[in-house]
Tab-separated table of C-alpha atoms in Angstrom:
chain	number	residue	atom	x	y	z
A	1044	MET	CA	140.390	-10.388	173.896
A	1045	THR	CA	138.908	-13.330	172.048
A	1046	GLN	CA	140.651	-14.445	168.800
A	1047	SER	CA	138.914	-15.908	165.849
A	1048	PRO	CA	139.949	-19.316	164.765
A	1049	PRO	CA	142.344	-19.631	161.748
A	1050	ALA	CA	140.864	-19.531	158.152
A	1051	GLY	CA	139.588	-22.788	157.193
A	1052	PHE	CA	139.113	-24.154	160.709
A	1053	ASP	CA	135.640	-25.404	161.382
A	1054	LEU	CA	134.612	-25.856	164.933
A	1055	THR	CA	132.014	-28.414	163.870
A	1056	ASP	CA	134.886	-30.783	162.809
A	1057	MET	CA	136.036	-31.040	166.617
A	1058	ALA	CA	135.072	-34.065	168.607
A	1059	TRP	CA	134.996	-34.580	172.416
A	1060	PRO	CA	136.454	-36.582	173.974
A	1061	PRO	CA	139.550	-36.852	171.502
A	1062	PRO	CA	139.705	-40.015	169.390
A	1063	PRO	CA	141.501	-43.039	170.958
A	1064	TYR	CA	143.963	-43.139	168.008
A	1065	GLN	CA	145.120	-41.046	165.133
A	1066	SER	CA	144.957	-41.901	161.407
A	1067	PRO	CA	148.263	-42.286	159.514
A	1068	VAL	CA	149.530	-39.266	157.607
A	1069	PRO	CA	151.390	-39.748	154.244
A	1070	PRO	CA	154.773	-41.297	154.620
A	1071	VAL	CA	158.130	-39.743	153.936
A	1072	THR	CA	160.334	-41.521	151.426
A	1073	GLY	CA	164.074	-41.697	151.892
A	1074	ALA	CA	166.796	-41.517	149.421
A	1075	ASP	CA	167.086	-45.318	149.734
A	1076	GLY	CA	163.341	-45.774	148.730
A	1077	VAL	CA	162.379	-46.776	152.277
A	1078	ARG	CA	158.935	-45.184	153.290
A	1079	HIS	CA	158.638	-44.009	156.860
A	1080	PHE	CA	155.580	-43.325	158.968
A	1081	ASP	CA	157.025	-41.888	162.182
A	1082	GLY	CA	155.367	-41.218	165.481
A	1083	ILE	CA	151.800	-42.518	164.808
A	1084	THR	CA	149.523	-42.483	167.821
A	1085	TYR	CA	148.000	-45.842	167.856
A	1086	ALA	CA	146.240	-45.499	171.342
A	1087	THR	CA	145.605	-42.849	173.884
A	1088	THR	CA	144.299	-43.050	177.383
A	1089	PRO	CA	143.656	-39.781	179.609
A	1090	GLY	CA	146.554	-39.300	182.010
A	1091	TYR	CA	149.115	-41.298	180.098
A	1092	ARG	CA	151.475	-40.420	177.251
A	1093	PRO	CA	150.225	-41.358	173.807
A	1094	ARG	CA	151.419	-44.658	172.540
A	1095	LEU	CA	153.411	-44.265	169.318
A	1096	LEU	CA	154.443	-46.546	166.580
A	1097	ASP	CA	156.755	-46.215	163.497
A	1098	VAL	CA	156.348	-47.981	160.251
A	1099	GLN	CA	159.032	-48.537	157.721
A	1100	LEU	CA	158.287	-50.130	154.340
A	1101	PRO	CA	160.957	-51.603	151.958
A	1102	PRO	CA	161.308	-50.277	148.452
A	1103	GLY	CA	158.746	-51.536	145.914
A	1104	GLU	CA	154.971	-52.398	145.749
A	1105	GLY	CA	153.207	-53.662	148.773
A	1106	PRO	CA	151.299	-54.764	150.594
A	1107	PHE	CA	154.144	-56.145	152.588
A	1108	PRO	CA	154.162	-58.697	155.486
A	1109	ALA	CA	154.941	-56.942	158.795
A	1110	VAL	CA	157.086	-57.514	161.741
A	1111	VAL	CA	155.983	-55.876	164.966
A	1112	TRP	CA	159.164	-55.094	167.019
A	1113	ILE	CA	158.733	-54.817	170.863
A	1114	HIS	CA	161.595	-53.292	172.774
A	1115	GLY	CA	162.909	-54.369	176.093
A	1116	GLY	CA	163.937	-52.594	179.340
A	1117	GLY	CA	162.465	-54.644	182.110
A	1118	TRP	CA	159.022	-53.198	181.336
A	1119	LEU	CA	160.384	-50.102	183.144
A	1120	GLU	CA	162.173	-48.214	180.295
A	1121	GLY	CA	162.991	-48.361	176.730
A	1122	ASP	CA	162.081	-46.789	173.336
A	1123	ARG	CA	160.706	-48.218	170.262
A	1124	ARG	CA	163.637	-46.548	168.223
A	1125	TYR	CA	166.418	-48.461	169.783
A	1126	PRO	CA	167.333	-52.142	170.052
A	1127	PRO	CA	169.582	-53.301	172.845
A	1128	PRO	CA	173.150	-51.786	172.705
A	1129	THR	CA	174.549	-54.911	171.319
A	1130	VAL	CA	172.346	-54.788	168.101
A	1131	PRO	CA	172.876	-51.734	166.011
A	1132	ALA	CA	169.450	-50.288	164.768
A	1133	ALA	CA	170.903	-50.067	161.329
A	1134	LEU	CA	171.624	-53.875	161.425
A	1135	LEU	CA	168.197	-54.959	162.793
A	1136	HIS	CA	166.206	-52.541	160.591
A	1137	GLY	CA	168.200	-53.147	157.511
A	1138	ALA	CA	167.838	-56.966	157.835
A	1139	VAL	CA	164.053	-56.725	158.198
A	1140	LEU	CA	163.612	-54.306	155.285
A	1141	GLY	CA	166.078	-56.355	153.149
A	1142	ALA	CA	164.021	-59.401	153.547
A	1143	GLY	CA	161.083	-57.503	151.947
A	1144	LEU	CA	159.211	-57.131	155.325
A	1145	ALA	CA	157.688	-54.092	156.784
A	1146	LEU	CA	158.833	-53.097	160.396
A	1147	VAL	CA	156.454	-51.621	162.896
A	1148	SER	CA	158.250	-50.538	165.983
A	1149	ILE	CA	156.073	-49.919	169.051
A	1150	ASP	CA	156.077	-48.155	172.340
A	1151	TYR	CA	153.947	-49.311	175.242
A	1152	ARG	CA	153.223	-48.238	178.753
A	1153	HIS	CA	155.941	-48.908	181.187
A	1154	SER	CA	155.094	-50.741	184.425
A	1155	LEU	CA	155.332	-47.742	186.806
A	1156	GLU	CA	152.852	-46.127	184.579
A	1157	ALA	CA	150.437	-48.965	184.613
A	1158	PRO	CA	151.030	-52.551	185.870
A	1159	PHE	CA	150.221	-55.669	183.771
A	1160	PRO	CA	148.097	-56.337	181.834
A	1161	ALA	CA	148.573	-52.763	180.385
A	1162	GLN	CA	151.716	-53.729	178.381
A	1163	LEU	CA	150.034	-56.604	176.623
A	1164	HIS	CA	146.807	-54.359	176.090
A	1165	ASP	CA	149.036	-51.923	174.153
A	1166	VAL	CA	150.588	-54.616	172.074
A	1167	LYS	CA	147.272	-55.936	171.161
A	1168	ALA	CA	146.168	-52.411	170.345
A	1169	ALA	CA	149.132	-51.838	168.060
A	1170	ILE	CA	148.356	-55.056	166.196
A	1171	ARG	CA	144.670	-54.053	165.878
A	1172	TYR	CA	145.746	-50.596	164.580
A	1173	VAL	CA	148.038	-52.016	161.842
A	1174	ARG	CA	145.306	-54.267	160.715
A	1175	ALA	CA	142.735	-51.558	160.655
A	1176	PHE	CA	144.913	-49.205	158.690
A	1177	ALA	CA	146.594	-51.901	156.585
A	1178	VAL	CA	145.707	-50.322	153.285
A	1179	GLU	CA	147.172	-46.854	154.285
A	1180	LEU	CA	150.232	-48.383	155.689
A	1181	GLY	CA	150.953	-50.696	152.721
A	1182	ILE	CA	150.853	-53.859	154.948
A	1183	ASP	CA	149.240	-57.276	154.437
A	1184	PRO	CA	146.898	-57.569	157.443
A	1185	ASP	CA	147.060	-61.410	156.937
A	1186	ARG	CA	150.691	-61.676	157.511
A	1187	ILE	CA	151.996	-60.268	160.769
A	1188	GLY	CA	154.493	-61.495	163.138
A	1189	VAL	CA	155.942	-60.210	166.384
A	1190	TRP	CA	159.661	-60.000	167.554
A	1191	GLY	CA	160.769	-58.783	170.985
A	1192	GLU	CA	163.684	-58.741	173.293
A	1193	SER	CA	163.800	-59.245	177.083
A	1194	ALA	CA	160.674	-57.532	178.389
A	1195	GLY	CA	159.576	-57.255	174.657
A	1196	GLY	CA	160.224	-61.037	174.104
A	1197	HIS	CA	157.919	-61.778	176.955
A	1198	LEU	CA	155.196	-59.539	175.498
A	1199	ALA	CA	155.810	-61.096	172.002
A	1200	ALA	CA	155.309	-64.603	173.499
A	1201	LEU	CA	152.071	-63.450	175.098
A	1202	ALA	CA	150.847	-61.828	171.888
A	1203	GLY	CA	151.352	-65.042	170.131
A	1204	LEU	CA	149.664	-67.298	172.746
A	1205	VAL	CA	146.827	-65.168	174.326
A	1206	GLY	CA	143.693	-64.820	172.147
A	1207	PRO	CA	139.824	-64.332	172.870
A	1208	GLY	CA	139.608	-67.999	173.778
A	1209	SER	CA	142.364	-68.058	176.435
A	1210	PRO	CA	141.817	-68.078	180.057
A	1211	ASP	CA	140.562	-64.422	180.873
A	1212	GLY	CA	141.196	-63.740	177.216
A	1213	ALA	CA	138.773	-60.883	176.826
A	1214	ALA	CA	140.359	-59.006	179.688
A	1215	LEU	CA	143.786	-59.583	178.357
A	1216	GLU	CA	142.945	-58.421	174.862
A	1217	GLY	CA	141.876	-54.943	176.174
A	1218	THR	CA	139.959	-52.242	174.283
A	1219	HIS	CA	142.567	-49.542	173.878
A	1220	GLY	CA	142.953	-47.697	170.570
A	1221	VAL	CA	141.062	-49.584	167.884
A	1222	GLY	CA	138.672	-51.318	170.313
A	1223	SER	CA	138.222	-54.687	168.722
A	1224	GLY	CA	139.608	-56.841	165.921
A	1225	ASP	CA	141.900	-59.729	165.218
A	1226	THR	CA	145.148	-59.695	167.131
A	1227	GLY	CA	146.440	-63.043	166.009
A	1228	VAL	CA	149.973	-63.406	164.574
A	1229	LEU	CA	151.640	-65.964	162.344
A	1230	ALA	CA	155.162	-66.231	163.963
A	1231	VAL	CA	156.931	-65.130	167.116
A	1232	VAL	CA	160.630	-64.518	167.764
A	1233	ASP	CA	161.353	-64.253	171.493
A	1234	TRP	CA	164.801	-63.017	172.463
A	1235	TYR	CA	165.544	-64.060	176.087
A	1236	GLY	CA	162.119	-63.310	177.402
A	1237	VAL	CA	160.602	-64.250	180.760
A	1238	SER	CA	158.119	-67.235	180.477
A	1239	ASP	CA	157.189	-68.190	183.986
A	1240	LEU	CA	157.129	-65.457	186.593
A	1241	PRO	CA	156.366	-67.674	189.642
A	1242	ALA	CA	159.487	-69.718	188.832
A	1243	LEU	CA	161.745	-66.598	189.012
A	1244	ALA	CA	160.557	-65.611	192.638
A	1245	ASP	CA	163.808	-66.831	194.227
A	1246	HIS	CA	166.191	-65.772	191.213
A	1247	PRO	CA	168.419	-62.943	192.536
A	1248	MET	CA	168.584	-59.750	190.594
A	1249	PRO	CA	172.216	-59.124	189.605
A	1250	PRO	CA	173.577	-55.937	191.089
A	1251	MET	CA	173.375	-52.749	188.991
A	1252	PRO	CA	176.558	-51.143	187.688
A	1253	GLY	CA	177.861	-48.581	190.054
A	1254	GLY	CA	175.337	-49.579	192.810
A	1255	ALA	CA	172.586	-47.574	191.034
A	1256	GLU	CA	169.070	-48.201	192.439
A	1257	PHE	CA	166.599	-49.755	190.150
A	1258	PRO	CA	163.084	-50.989	191.018
A	1259	ASP	CA	162.641	-54.617	190.990
A	1260	PRO	CA	161.179	-55.165	187.430
A	1261	TYR	CA	158.813	-58.116	188.431
A	1262	GLU	CA	157.330	-56.356	191.317
A	1263	ALA	CA	156.883	-53.219	189.265
A	1264	LEU	CA	155.128	-55.284	186.606
A	1265	LEU	CA	152.805	-56.994	189.014
A	1266	GLY	CA	152.266	-54.126	191.442
A	1267	GLY	CA	153.696	-56.563	194.192
A	1268	THR	CA	155.607	-59.668	194.456
A	1269	ALA	CA	154.662	-62.995	192.817
A	1270	ALA	CA	153.846	-64.395	196.253
A	1271	GLU	CA	151.484	-61.608	196.980
A	1272	ARG	CA	149.775	-61.761	193.500
A	1273	PRO	CA	150.108	-65.349	192.545
A	1274	ALA	CA	147.136	-65.255	190.124
A	1275	LEU	CA	148.436	-62.135	188.214
A	1276	ALA	CA	151.897	-63.646	188.093
A	1277	ARG	CA	150.363	-66.734	186.430
A	1278	ALA	CA	148.404	-64.473	184.117
A	1279	ALA	CA	151.577	-62.657	182.937
A	1280	SER	CA	153.399	-65.991	182.266
A	1281	PRO	CA	153.382	-67.164	178.631
A	1282	VAL	CA	153.635	-70.905	179.788
A	1283	THR	CA	150.119	-70.496	181.183
A	1284	TYR	CA	148.644	-70.160	177.749
A	1285	ALA	CA	150.710	-72.778	175.732
A	1286	GLU	CA	148.220	-75.745	176.302
A	1287	GLY	CA	145.426	-75.721	173.941
A	1288	SER	CA	146.445	-72.434	172.279
A	1289	ASN	CA	147.342	-73.759	168.735
A	1290	PRO	CA	150.403	-71.702	168.911
A	1291	PRO	CA	152.054	-70.154	165.844
A	1292	PRO	CA	155.733	-71.101	165.220
A	1293	PHE	CA	158.225	-69.791	167.716
A	1294	LEU	CA	161.983	-69.126	167.540
A	1295	LEU	CA	163.394	-68.725	171.038
A	1296	VAL	CA	166.951	-67.316	171.230
A	1297	HIS	CA	168.677	-66.986	174.607
A	1298	GLY	CA	172.197	-66.736	176.010
A	1299	THR	CA	173.090	-69.732	178.056
A	1300	ARG	CA	174.863	-67.601	180.771
A	1301	ASP	CA	172.022	-64.957	181.093
A	1302	GLY	CA	172.293	-63.728	184.580
A	1303	LEU	CA	169.155	-61.612	184.479
A	1304	VAL	CA	166.693	-63.963	182.830
A	1305	PRO	CA	167.901	-67.502	183.120
A	1306	TYR	CA	168.150	-69.739	179.951
A	1307	SER	CA	165.783	-72.028	181.760
A	1308	GLN	CA	163.026	-69.691	181.094
A	1309	SER	CA	163.214	-70.310	177.352
A	1310	GLN	CA	163.723	-73.899	178.001
A	1311	ALA	CA	160.477	-74.038	180.005
A	1312	LEU	CA	158.407	-72.169	177.187
A	1313	ALA	CA	159.967	-74.529	174.547
A	1314	ARG	CA	158.740	-77.556	176.585
A	1315	ALA	CA	155.328	-76.060	177.044
A	1316	LEU	CA	154.942	-75.195	173.346
A	1317	ASP	CA	156.213	-78.652	172.305
A	1318	SER	CA	153.673	-80.400	174.566
A	1319	ALA	CA	151.049	-78.232	173.081
A	1320	GLY	CA	151.942	-79.589	169.631
A	1321	GLY	CA	153.577	-76.174	168.460
A	1322	GLN	CA	156.431	-75.657	166.150
A	1323	VAL	CA	159.220	-74.416	168.295
A	1324	THR	CA	162.942	-73.894	167.852
A	1325	LEU	CA	165.220	-73.204	170.709
A	1326	ARG	CA	168.424	-71.561	169.826
A	1327	PRO	CA	171.045	-71.381	172.643
A	1328	VAL	CA	173.659	-68.628	172.350
A	1329	ASP	CA	176.588	-70.493	174.157
A	1330	GLY	CA	178.280	-68.430	176.674
A	1331	ALA	CA	176.270	-65.322	176.076
A	1332	ASP	CA	174.851	-63.140	178.992
A	1333	HIS	CA	171.633	-60.951	178.760
A	1334	ILE	CA	171.225	-58.889	175.507
A	1335	PHE	CA	173.752	-61.484	173.962
A	1336	LEU	CA	176.711	-59.953	175.706
A	1337	GLY	CA	179.764	-62.101	174.941
A	1338	SER	CA	178.470	-63.474	171.698
A	1339	PRO	CA	180.939	-63.200	168.797
A	1340	ASP	CA	178.362	-63.097	165.978
A	1341	ILE	CA	175.421	-60.731	166.542
A	1342	ASP	CA	174.977	-60.644	162.755
A	1343	LEU	CA	174.136	-64.301	162.481
A	1344	ILE	CA	171.586	-64.096	165.346
A	1345	VAL	CA	169.690	-61.301	163.601
A	1346	THR	CA	169.854	-62.944	160.236
A	1347	GLU	CA	168.552	-66.260	161.713
A	1348	SER	CA	165.706	-64.441	163.289
A	1349	VAL	CA	164.796	-62.553	160.083
A	1350	THR	CA	164.902	-65.554	158.093
A	1351	PHE	CA	162.595	-67.310	160.372
A	1352	LEU	CA	160.138	-64.449	160.170
A	1353	ALA	CA	160.465	-64.247	156.289
A	1354	THR	CA	159.828	-67.952	155.978
A	1355	HIS	CA	156.717	-67.885	157.983
A	1356	LEU	CA	155.249	-64.571	156.872
A	1357	GLY	CA	155.996	-65.332	153.107
A	1358	LYS	CA	157.326	-63.091	150.364
A	1359	SER	CA	155.660	-59.724	149.590
A	1360	THR	CA	153.185	-59.790	146.814
């Protein structure tokens, strides 16, 4: 038995194929005055989960400068809603909003869903989406920065350095979601991200707790080893793009005893940015391991990172 469509439903409004993104719906305002846009679909690809982002706006009148937060997880796991376990979400989110900045938290395809450059394509798509819907989202499209940790720090660095004029720039920009538009950013905070994949070829992965099996994150990202895919390994390395990039200001924060991503990775990126004439601050966290394990003052690290972003993105108008 064929059922009639619901009242008010017009078949002529349907489109096929479905759109590659969804428009924002009105936000929900919390008791603290923070406005939330939750679970916006910023890009779709048949056969993959939709890519989602959340937007939080501080109380008051915008448009607000925006920080795009990119989660870590070895490109294999992670969730836009959760910072690393050493950094409470309330601390990170509250610091951003308290500085008068909007927070845009994004998901992206994991490496066993799609290898590089899918992850960078998604970050670029999210930035294009925020700019395309800046009015609806209450965001200043001319004041966007990126901040990521671990795998997200790597992607934040690439987002700050890769543009249409970069080597293979058009291919790295991608056309997902809002298919074209400016993806440039004004500032980058990179917490303990990878910068030079070929240099990590001989770095041993630390054992997983309890002997749990875990795919090699670099092989999963590249779809093979760096030796097997040297061109792709170079293309996935932020140091490749520093020269001639006119980079935005960078803050690199990295534990000096990081056993997963060596501190030397941030040192290499700092040297490359400095050689390119960029403004770069390298902040060692003495004695800290990955995700700042062992650091006695996570609050200070968060505060320094937010202050850097607020300084370079400017006050809200």
